[in-house]
CSV table of C-alpha atoms and ligand atoms in Angstrom, one decimal:
chain,number,residue,atom,x,y,z
O,1,MET,CA,228.2,141.4,134.6
O,2,THR,CA,228.4,138.7,136.8
O,3,ASP,CA,224.9,136.9,138.1
O,4,HIS,CA,225.0,136.7,141.9
O,5,THR,CA,221.3,135.4,142.2
O,6,PRO,CA,221.6,132.5,144.2
O,7,LEU,CA,220.7,129.0,142.9
O,8,THR,CA,217.7,127.6,144.6
O,9,VAL,CA,217.7,124.0,145.1
O,10,GLY,CA,214.9,121.6,146.0
O,11,ILE,CA,216.3,118.6,148.2
O,12,LEU,CA,214.5,115.3,148.3
O,13,VAL,CA,214.9,113.1,151.2
O,14,SER,CA,213.3,110.3,152.9
O,15,GLY,CA,215.1,109.5,156.0
O,16,ARG,CA,217.9,110.5,158.2
O,17,GLY,CA,219.2,113.7,156.2
O,18,SER,CA,222.7,113.7,157.4
O,19,ASN,CA,223.7,114.7,154.0
O,20,MET,CA,220.8,117.5,153.6
O,21,LEU,CA,221.9,118.7,157.1
O,22,SER,CA,225.9,118.9,155.6
O,23,ILE,CA,224.1,121.1,152.9
O,24,LEU,CA,222.1,123.4,155.2
O,25,ARG,CA,225.0,124.2,157.5
O,26,ALA,CA,227.1,125.3,154.7
O,27,VAL,CA,224.3,127.6,153.5
O,28,ASP,CA,223.8,128.5,157.0
O,29,ARG,CA,228.0,129.5,157.2
O,30,HIS,CA,227.3,131.3,154.0
O,31,GLU,CA,229.6,129.0,152.1
O,32,LEU,CA,227.2,128.8,149.2
O,33,ASN,CA,225.8,131.0,147.0
O,34,ILE,CA,222.5,128.8,147.4
O,35,GLN,CA,219.1,129.2,148.7
O,36,VAL,CA,217.2,126.2,149.7
O,37,GLY,CA,214.1,126.6,148.6
O,38,VAL,CA,212.1,123.3,149.5
O,39,VAL,CA,213.1,120.2,151.1
O,40,VAL,CA,210.6,117.4,150.1
O,41,SER,CA,210.0,114.2,151.8
O,42,ASN,CA,208.0,111.2,150.5
O,43,ASN,CA,207.4,109.9,154.1
O,44,SER,CA,206.2,112.4,156.9
O,45,ASP,CA,208.5,110.2,159.6
O,46,ALA,CA,211.8,111.4,158.2
O,47,PRO,CA,213.9,112.9,161.0
O,48,ALA,CA,215.3,115.2,158.0
O,49,LEU,CA,211.8,117.0,157.8
O,50,ASP,CA,212.6,118.1,161.7
O,51,HIS,CA,216.3,119.1,160.8
O,52,ALA,CA,214.8,121.2,157.8
O,53,VAL,CA,212.5,123.1,160.2
O,54,ARG,CA,215.0,123.7,162.7
O,55,TYR,CA,216.8,125.7,159.7
O,56,ASN,CA,213.8,127.6,158.8
O,57,VAL,CA,213.5,125.5,155.1
O,58,PRO,CA,210.1,125.0,153.9
O,59,THR,CA,209.0,121.4,153.7
O,60,ALA,CA,206.6,119.5,152.0
O,61,VAL,CA,205.3,116.0,152.7
O,62,VAL,CA,204.6,114.0,149.0
O,63,ASP,CA,203.5,110.5,150.1
O,64,HIS,CA,203.9,108.1,147.4
O,65,ARG,CA,201.6,105.8,149.0
O,66,GLU,CA,199.0,108.0,148.4
O,67,THR,CA,199.1,106.9,144.5
O,68,PRO,CA,200.6,103.7,145.1
O,69,LYS,CA,200.4,102.0,141.6
O,70,ASP,CA,201.1,105.5,139.6
O,71,ARG,CA,204.6,106.8,139.9
O,72,GLU,CA,204.1,109.9,137.2
O,73,ALA,CA,201.2,110.9,139.7
O,74,PHE,CA,203.4,110.8,142.6
O,75,GLU,CA,206.4,112.6,140.4
O,76,LYS,CA,203.9,115.0,139.5
O,77,ARG,CA,203.5,116.5,142.5
O,78,VAL,CA,206.7,116.2,143.7
O,79,ASP,CA,207.5,118.2,140.3
O,80,ALA,CA,204.4,120.9,141.1
O,81,VAL,CA,206.0,121.6,144.7
O,82,LEU,CA,209.5,121.7,143.3
O,83,ARG,CA,208.2,124.2,140.9
O,84,ASP,CA,206.0,126.1,143.2
O,85,HIS,CA,209.6,127.3,144.9
O,86,ASN,CA,211.2,128.2,142.0
O,87,VAL,CA,213.9,125.5,142.1
O,88,ASP,CA,216.7,125.4,139.7
O,89,LEU,CA,218.4,122.3,141.0
O,90,VAL,CA,216.8,119.2,142.2
O,91,VAL,CA,219.1,117.4,145.0
O,92,LEU,CA,218.5,114.1,145.9
O,93,ALA,CA,219.8,113.0,149.6
O,94,GLY,CA,218.7,109.7,150.7
O,95,PHE,CA,215.4,109.6,148.6
O,96,MET,CA,214.7,106.4,148.2
O,97,ARG,CA,212.5,106.5,145.3
O,98,ILE,CA,213.7,105.7,141.9
O,99,LEU,CA,212.7,108.6,139.9
O,100,SER,CA,211.4,107.6,136.2
O,101,PRO,CA,212.2,108.7,132.9
O,102,PHE,CA,209.2,110.9,133.1
O,103,PHE,CA,210.6,113.1,135.8
O,104,VAL,CA,214.1,113.2,134.4
O,105,ARG,CA,213.0,114.3,131.2
O,106,GLN,CA,211.4,117.5,133.1
O,107,TRP,CA,214.7,118.4,134.6
O,108,PRO,CA,217.6,117.5,132.2
O,109,HIS,CA,220.7,117.5,133.7
O,110,LYS,CA,218.8,119.4,136.9
O,111,VAL,CA,218.8,116.3,139.1
O,112,ILE,CA,221.8,115.2,141.0
O,113,ASN,CA,222.2,112.4,143.6
O,114,ILE,CA,225.0,111.1,145.9
O,115,HIS,CA,225.7,107.6,146.2
O,116,PRO,CA,228.2,105.8,148.7
O,117,SER,CA,230.5,104.1,146.1
O,118,LEU,CA,233.0,105.2,143.5
O,119,LEU,CA,230.6,104.4,140.7
O,120,PRO,CA,230.6,103.0,138.5
O,121,ALA,CA,231.0,100.3,140.9
O,122,PHE,CA,228.4,98.9,142.9
O,123,PRO,CA,225.1,100.9,142.0
O,124,GLY,CA,221.8,100.4,143.5
O,125,LEU,CA,221.3,99.4,147.2
O,126,HIS,CA,223.9,98.3,149.9
O,127,ALA,CA,226.9,99.9,148.0
O,128,GLN,CA,229.3,99.5,150.9
O,129,ARG,CA,228.4,95.8,151.5
O,130,GLN,CA,228.8,95.0,148.1
O,131,ALA,CA,232.4,96.8,148.2
O,132,LEU,CA,233.2,94.7,151.3
O,133,GLU,CA,231.9,91.6,149.6
O,134,THR,CA,234.3,92.3,146.4
O,135,GLY,CA,236.9,93.0,148.5
O,136,VAL,CA,238.1,96.0,146.8
O,137,LYS,CA,240.9,98.5,148.7
O,138,LEU,CA,239.3,101.7,148.0
O,139,SER,CA,235.7,102.8,147.8
O,140,GLY,CA,234.3,106.3,148.2
O,141,CYS,CA,231.4,108.3,147.4
O,142,THR,CA,230.0,109.9,143.9
O,143,VAL,CA,227.9,112.8,143.1
O,144,HIS,CA,226.2,112.5,139.9
O,145,PHE,CA,223.7,113.7,137.7
O,146,VAL,CA,220.5,111.5,137.6
O,147,ASP,CA,219.7,109.9,134.2
O,148,GLU,CA,217.3,107.4,133.1
O,149,GLY,CA,219.0,104.3,134.5
O,150,THR,CA,220.2,103.8,138.1
O,151,ASP,CA,223.1,105.3,139.2
O,152,THR,CA,224.4,105.4,136.0
O,153,GLY,CA,224.5,109.4,135.1
O,154,ALA,CA,227.4,111.4,134.7
O,155,ILE,CA,229.9,111.8,137.4
O,156,ILE,CA,230.5,115.0,138.7
O,157,GLY,CA,232.7,114.6,141.6
O,158,GLN,CA,233.9,111.7,143.5
O,159,VAL,CA,236.7,111.1,146.7
O,160,SER,CA,238.1,107.8,147.5
O,161,VAL,CA,238.1,105.8,151.1
O,162,PRO,CA,240.5,103.1,151.6
O,163,VAL,CA,238.6,99.9,152.8
O,164,ALA,CA,240.3,98.4,155.7
O,165,ASP,CA,240.7,94.8,156.3
O,166,HIS,CA,239.0,95.0,159.4
O,167,ASP,CA,236.0,96.9,158.1
O,168,THR,CA,232.1,96.0,158.8
O,169,GLU,CA,229.3,97.5,156.7
O,170,GLU,CA,229.0,100.0,159.5
O,171,THR,CA,232.5,101.3,160.0
O,172,LEU,CA,233.1,101.4,156.3
O,173,SER,CA,229.4,103.7,155.6
O,174,THR,CA,230.4,106.2,158.7
O,175,ARG,CA,234.1,106.5,157.1
O,176,ILE,CA,232.4,107.2,153.6
O,177,LEU,CA,229.4,109.2,154.9
O,178,ALA,CA,231.9,111.7,156.6
O,179,GLN,CA,233.3,112.1,153.2
O,180,GLU,CA,229.6,112.4,151.5
O,181,HIS,CA,229.1,115.3,153.8
O,182,LEU,CA,232.2,117.4,152.5
O,183,LEU,CA,231.7,116.7,149.1
O,184,TYR,CA,228.1,117.2,148.3
O,185,PRO,CA,228.7,121.1,149.7
O,186,LYS,CA,231.3,121.2,147.4
O,187,VAL,CA,230.0,120.3,144.3
O,188,LEU,CA,226.7,122.4,145.1
O,189,GLY,CA,229.5,124.9,145.3
O,190,TRP,CA,230.4,124.4,141.8
O,191,PHE,CA,226.8,124.6,140.6
O,192,ALA,CA,226.4,127.8,142.5
O,193,ASP,CA,229.1,129.6,140.7
O,194,LYS,CA,228.1,128.1,137.4
O,195,ARG,CA,231.3,126.2,136.8
O,196,VAL,CA,229.7,122.7,135.7
O,197,ARG,CA,229.6,122.2,131.8
O,198,VAL,CA,228.1,119.0,130.4
O,199,HIS,CA,229.6,117.8,126.9
O,200,ASP,CA,229.2,114.4,125.7
O,201,GLN,CA,227.9,112.7,129.1
O,202,ARG,CA,231.1,114.2,130.8
O,203,VAL,CA,231.2,116.5,133.3
O,204,TYR,CA,233.9,119.5,133.4
O,205,ILE,CA,234.6,121.7,136.1
O,206,GLU,CA,235.5,124.9,134.9
O,207,PRO,CA,238.3,127.0,136.6
O,208,ILE,CA,237.5,129.3,139.1
O,209,ASN,CA,236.1,132.8,137.2
O,210,GLU,CA,237.7,135.8,139.3
R,301,LIG,C1,224.0,108.0,151.7
R,301,LIG,O1,224.5,107.2,152.0
R,301,LIG,C2,223.6,108.6,150.5
R,301,LIG,O2,224.8,108.3,149.9
R,301,LIG,C3,222.8,107.5,150.1
R,301,LIG,O3,221.8,107.3,151.3
R,301,LIG,C4,222.2,107.7,152.3
R,301,LIG,C5,221.6,109.0,153.0
R,301,LIG,O4,222.1,109.0,154.1
R,301,LIG,N1,222.3,108.1,148.7
R,301,LIG,P1,221.5,110.7,155.0
R,301,LIG,O5,220.1,110.5,154.8
R,301,LIG,O6,222.2,111.8,153.8
R,301,LIG,O7,222.1,110.8,156.2
């Protein structure tokens, strides 16, 4: 028998939250067999929190500054919130803290992130600026598993975006972001439909099971 229980996701944010919104909108339109169990922000001023409240999603603030020199203590508090809300999959959406191996090991192949470049090119901060400085003609966005490195985990989905000669960091970021907003919900649909398989650090998307 097919299991139709919705996948419960926890979304971690730090700021604007436009990717989170694209997910909440897709859930609201019943396009994904997903429920957003909780949105967690490390920053109480994140506009993302207001958006989540508008969509009646539970929110929590776990401020990393309360335990400044102890990353594990911060991550244990985040972990507790996620478990309290029975989260199956952790979705990073503009979450500006690097998660340590401690956290990643608690959630093996259960933490995903979106990054504004075609990884493995341009990991880390200012990916769009790095693309412009390097002179690539194509960039894009990547959804990947989070492992113990920075933007090094197995790649789940990518979309390419052409780089124009006249692009600035802002114009390129805007065009990439529009694709992020389509890619993240699409990838979450693959998880909700249990189509994501990992083998030897490679991700395979199973064909649709009718
Ligand atoms: C996006 O560009 C995402 O790729 C990167 O951080 C940005 C977050 O934007 N990881 P938003 O908060 O989702 O609007």
